[in-house]
Amino acid sequence: GTLVMFICNHCPYVKAVIKDIVEDCKNLETFGIKAIAISSNDAVNYPEDSFENMIKFSKEYNFTFPYLFDETQSVAKNYNAVCTPDFFGFNGNLELQYRGRIRELKDLKPVKEGESDLFKAMKQISETGKGPKEQIPSLGCSIKWLDSQCI
């Protein structure tokens, strides 16, 4: 399977779960799942999300996956990504099987009861090719569109 994540550096929701994201991605590799993170935010109006700061952010949190900059925002638009973090989990046939949250948050603090929703879903996808029937949408900051564009 493949996990595509839309994240950014400045979002408090991303910051609340970034350690979980890194841990889940590392653990999912044992199930043959590769991950990629993409930042599609307007880096001019949100300089904390610049490519240079993405490099610093990825090093600070020891990313084991590529972190790419979607400068034109075309990737986010093609995925219909709406927030950070936003997760897209695909099976081995590249069929979308998960579009949900990483885990429950309360007051921007992860509720630490067992494995994350994302980890469980991606593990299930690796074992069965199918995602869970019930999925709770991700919650986060809106993607910061160029020229105030919305999709």
mmCIF file of N, CA, C and O in Angstrom, residues 56-96:
data_model
loop_
_atom_site.group_PDB
_atom_site.id
_atom_site.type_symbol
_atom_site.label_atom_id
_atom_site.label_comp_id
_atom_site.label_asym_id
_atom_site.label_seq_id
_atom_site.Cartn_x
_atom_site.Cartn_y
_atom_site.Cartn_z
ATOM 1 N N LYS A 56 13.990 21.818 7.393
ATOM 2 C CA LYS A 56 14.265 21.883 8.841
ATOM 3 C C LYS A 56 13.256 21.035 9.621
ATOM 4 O O LYS A 56 13.630 20.305 10.531
ATOM 5 N N PHE A 57 11.985 21.163 9.268
ATOM 6 C CA PHE A 57 10.904 20.436 9.952
ATOM 7 C C PHE A 57 11.101 18.924 9.814
ATOM 8 O O PHE A 57 10.980 18.183 10.786
ATOM 9 N N SER A 58 11.429 18.487 8.597
ATOM 10 C CA SER A 58 11.604 17.049 8.369
ATOM 11 C C SER A 58 12.811 16.510 9.134
ATOM 12 O O SER A 58 12.776 15.384 9.633
ATOM 13 N N LYS A 59 13.856 17.295 9.246
ATOM 14 C CA LYS A 59 15.028 16.871 10.024
ATOM 15 C C LYS A 59 14.732 16.874 11.516
ATOM 16 O O LYS A 59 15.139 15.959 12.236
ATOM 17 N N GLU A 60 14.020 17.899 11.983
ATOM 18 C CA GLU A 60 13.682 17.994 13.412
ATOM 19 C C GLU A 60 12.888 16.778 13.881
ATOM 20 O O GLU A 60 13.089 16.289 14.987
ATOM 21 N N TYR A 61 12.003 16.290 13.038
ATOM 22 C CA TYR A 61 11.137 15.168 13.421
ATOM 23 C C TYR A 61 11.593 13.833 12.826
ATOM 24 O O TYR A 61 10.869 12.843 12.916
ATOM 25 N N ASN A 62 12.760 13.802 12.220
ATOM 26 C CA ASN A 62 13.346 12.566 11.696
ATOM 27 C C ASN A 62 12.435 11.829 10.722
ATOM 28 O O ASN A 62 12.179 10.630 10.871
ATOM 29 N N PHE A 63 11.949 12.545 9.716
ATOM 30 C CA PHE A 63 11.097 11.919 8.708
ATOM 31 C C PHE A 63 11.847 10.769 8.046
ATOM 32 O O PHE A 63 13.014 10.915 7.693
ATOM 33 N N THR A 64 11.162 9.665 7.862
ATOM 34 C CA THR A 64 11.716 8.519 7.138
ATOM 35 C C THR A 64 11.049 8.398 5.762
ATOM 36 O O THR A 64 11.172 7.378 5.107
ATOM 37 N N PHE A 65 10.338 9.426 5.365
ATOM 38 C CA PHE A 65 9.597 9.450 4.106
ATOM 39 C C PHE A 65 9.877 10.776 3.412
ATOM 40 O O PHE A 65 10.239 11.763 4.053
ATOM 41 N N PRO A 66 9.704 10.832 2.085
ATOM 42 C CA PRO A 66 9.904 12.086 1.362
ATOM 43 C C PRO A 66 8.870 13.136 1.785
ATOM 44 O O PRO A 66 7.718 12.807 2.083
ATOM 45 N N TYR A 67 9.302 14.390 1.802
ATOM 46 C CA TYR A 67 8.430 15.524 2.103
ATOM 47 C C TYR A 67 8.573 16.501 0.947
ATOM 48 O O TYR A 67 9.605 17.134 0.781
ATOM 49 N N LEU A 68 7.547 16.580 0.119
ATOM 50 C CA LEU A 68 7.603 17.325 -1.136
ATOM 51 C C LEU A 68 6.791 18.616 -1.064
ATOM 52 O O LEU A 68 5.805 18.704 -0.335
ATOM 53 N N PHE A 69 7.210 19.595 -1.862
ATOM 54 C CA PHE A 69 6.519 20.876 -1.933
ATOM 55 C C PHE A 69 5.720 20.943 -3.228
ATOM 56 O O PHE A 69 6.280 20.831 -4.326
ATOM 57 N N ASP A 70 4.418 21.124 -3.111
ATOM 58 C CA ASP A 70 3.487 21.236 -4.229
ATOM 59 C C ASP A 70 3.299 22.722 -4.535
ATOM 60 O O ASP A 70 2.286 23.319 -4.206
ATOM 61 N N GLU A 71 4.293 23.313 -5.160
ATOM 62 C CA GLU A 71 4.331 24.763 -5.359
ATOM 63 C C GLU A 71 3.128 25.291 -6.130
ATOM 64 O O GLU A 71 2.610 26.362 -5.838
ATOM 65 N N THR A 72 2.654 24.545 -7.124
ATOM 66 C CA THR A 72 1.517 24.993 -7.938
ATOM 67 C C THR A 72 0.175 24.592 -7.328
ATOM 68 O O THR A 72 -0.864 25.002 -7.842
ATOM 69 N N GLN A 73 0.212 23.784 -6.315
ATOM 70 C CA GLN A 73 -0.977 23.257 -5.630
ATOM 71 C C GLN A 73 -1.808 22.317 -6.499
ATOM 72 O O GLN A 73 -2.909 21.929 -6.135
ATOM 73 N N SER A 74 -1.270 21.911 -7.632
ATOM 74 C CA SER A 74 -2.007 21.030 -8.536
ATOM 75 C C SER A 74 -2.204 19.638 -7.937
ATOM 76 O O SER A 74 -3.237 19.006 -8.186
ATOM 77 N N VAL A 75 -1.241 19.161 -7.170
ATOM 78 C CA VAL A 75 -1.383 17.835 -6.556
ATOM 79 C C VAL A 75 -2.524 17.850 -5.544
ATOM 80 O O VAL A 75 -3.396 16.973 -5.553
ATOM 81 N N ALA A 76 -2.539 18.845 -4.678
ATOM 82 C CA ALA A 76 -3.614 18.951 -3.682
ATOM 83 C C ALA A 76 -4.978 19.051 -4.361
ATOM 84 O O ALA A 76 -5.946 18.423 -3.926
ATOM 85 N N LYS A 77 -5.052 19.823 -5.432
ATOM 86 C CA LYS A 77 -6.322 19.964 -6.149
ATOM 87 C C LYS A 77 -6.745 18.650 -6.788
ATOM 88 O O LYS A 77 -7.925 18.289 -6.753
ATOM 89 N N ASN A 78 -5.793 17.920 -7.370
ATOM 90 C CA ASN A 78 -6.123 16.634 -7.987
ATOM 91 C C ASN A 78 -6.598 15.611 -6.965
ATOM 92 O O ASN A 78 -7.417 14.748 -7.281
ATOM 93 N N TYR A 79 -6.084 15.686 -5.754
ATOM 94 C CA TYR A 79 -6.508 14.777 -4.689
ATOM 95 C C TYR A 79 -7.774 15.272 -3.987
ATOM 96 O O TYR A 79 -8.354 14.552 -3.188
ATOM 97 N N ASN A 80 -8.169 16.496 -4.234
ATOM 98 C CA ASN A 80 -9.245 17.137 -3.479
ATOM 99 C C ASN A 80 -8.906 17.206 -1.994
ATOM 100 O O ASN A 80 -9.776 17.049 -1.132
ATOM 101 N N ALA A 81 -7.631 17.431 -1.712
ATOM 102 C CA ALA A 81 -7.197 17.617 -0.322
ATOM 103 C C ALA A 81 -7.783 18.924 0.191
ATOM 104 O O ALA A 81 -7.894 19.897 -0.564
ATOM 105 N N VAL A 82 -8.163 18.936 1.449
ATOM 106 C CA VAL A 82 -8.793 20.139 1.981
ATOM 107 C C VAL A 82 -8.129 20.677 3.248
ATOM 108 O O VAL A 82 -8.318 21.834 3.588
ATOM 109 N N CYS A 83 -7.384 19.830 3.946
ATOM 110 C CA CYS A 83 -6.842 20.282 5.219
ATOM 111 C C CYS A 83 -5.481 19.653 5.477
ATOM 112 O O CYS A 83 -5.038 18.772 4.747
ATOM 113 N N THR A 84 -4.851 20.156 6.522
ATOM 114 C CA THR A 84 -3.615 19.552 7.012
ATOM 115 C C THR A 84 -3.846 19.172 8.474
ATOM 116 O O THR A 84 -4.293 20.034 9.240
ATOM 117 N N PRO A 85 -3.643 17.929 8.795
ATOM 118 C CA PRO A 85 -3.254 16.821 7.930
ATOM 119 C C PRO A 85 -4.462 16.221 7.199
ATOM 120 O O PRO A 85 -5.577 16.266 7.694
ATOM 121 N N ASP A 86 -4.203 15.687 6.033
ATOM 122 C CA ASP A 86 -5.215 14.984 5.247
ATOM 123 C C ASP A 86 -4.537 13.721 4.724
ATOM 124 O O ASP A 86 -3.466 13.799 4.115
ATOM 125 N N PHE A 87 -5.142 12.559 4.985
ATOM 126 C CA PHE A 87 -4.512 11.265 4.710
ATOM 127 C C PHE A 87 -5.277 10.503 3.629
ATOM 128 O O PHE A 87 -6.505 10.414 3.676
ATOM 129 N N PHE A 88 -4.532 9.927 2.690
ATOM 130 C CA PHE A 88 -5.079 9.127 1.606
ATOM 131 C C PHE A 88 -4.337 7.792 1.597
ATOM 132 O O PHE A 88 -3.143 7.754 1.275
ATOM 133 N N GLY A 89 -5.033 6.717 1.949
ATOM 134 C CA GLY A 89 -4.421 5.394 2.010
ATOM 135 C C GLY A 89 -4.865 4.526 0.846
ATOM 136 O O GLY A 89 -6.070 4.310 0.651
ATOM 137 N N PHE A 90 -3.894 4.034 0.087
ATOM 138 C CA PHE A 90 -4.165 3.234 -1.102
ATOM 139 C C PHE A 90 -3.700 1.797 -0.901
ATOM 140 O O PHE A 90 -2.711 1.550 -0.209
ATOM 141 N N ASN A 91 -4.410 0.864 -1.544
ATOM 142 C CA ASN A 91 -3.970 -0.532 -1.507
ATOM 143 C C ASN A 91 -2.923 -0.767 -2.593
ATOM 144 O O ASN A 91 -2.505 0.178 -3.285
ATOM 145 N N GLY A 92 -2.510 -2.010 -2.769
ATOM 146 C CA GLY A 92 -1.486 -2.353 -3.743
ATOM 147 C C GLY A 92 -1.887 -2.092 -5.181
ATOM 148 O O GLY A 92 -1.034 -2.000 -6.064
ATOM 149 N N ASN A 93 -3.180 -1.961 -5.444
ATOM 150 C CA ASN A 93 -3.684 -1.645 -6.781
ATOM 151 C C ASN A 93 -3.914 -0.144 -6.965
ATOM 152 O O ASN A 93 -4.553 0.270 -7.935
ATOM 153 N N LEU A 94 -3.434 0.641 -6.000
ATOM 154 C CA LEU A 94 -3.595 2.103 -5.988
ATOM 155 C C LEU A 94 -5.055 2.533 -5.977
ATOM 156 O O LEU A 94 -5.433 3.559 -6.553
ATOM 157 N N GLU A 95 -5.891 1.743 -5.287
ATOM 158 C CA GLU A 95 -7.294 2.096 -5.077
ATOM 159 C C GLU A 95 -7.408 2.740 -3.704
ATOM 160 O O GLU A 95 -6.931 2.193 -2.711
ATOM 161 N N LEU A 96 -8.049 3.907 -3.661
ATOM 162 C CA LEU A 96 -8.209 4.617 -2.396
ATOM 163 C C LEU A 96 -9.058 3.791 -1.434
ATOM 164 O O LEU A 96 -10.175 3.402 -1.759
#
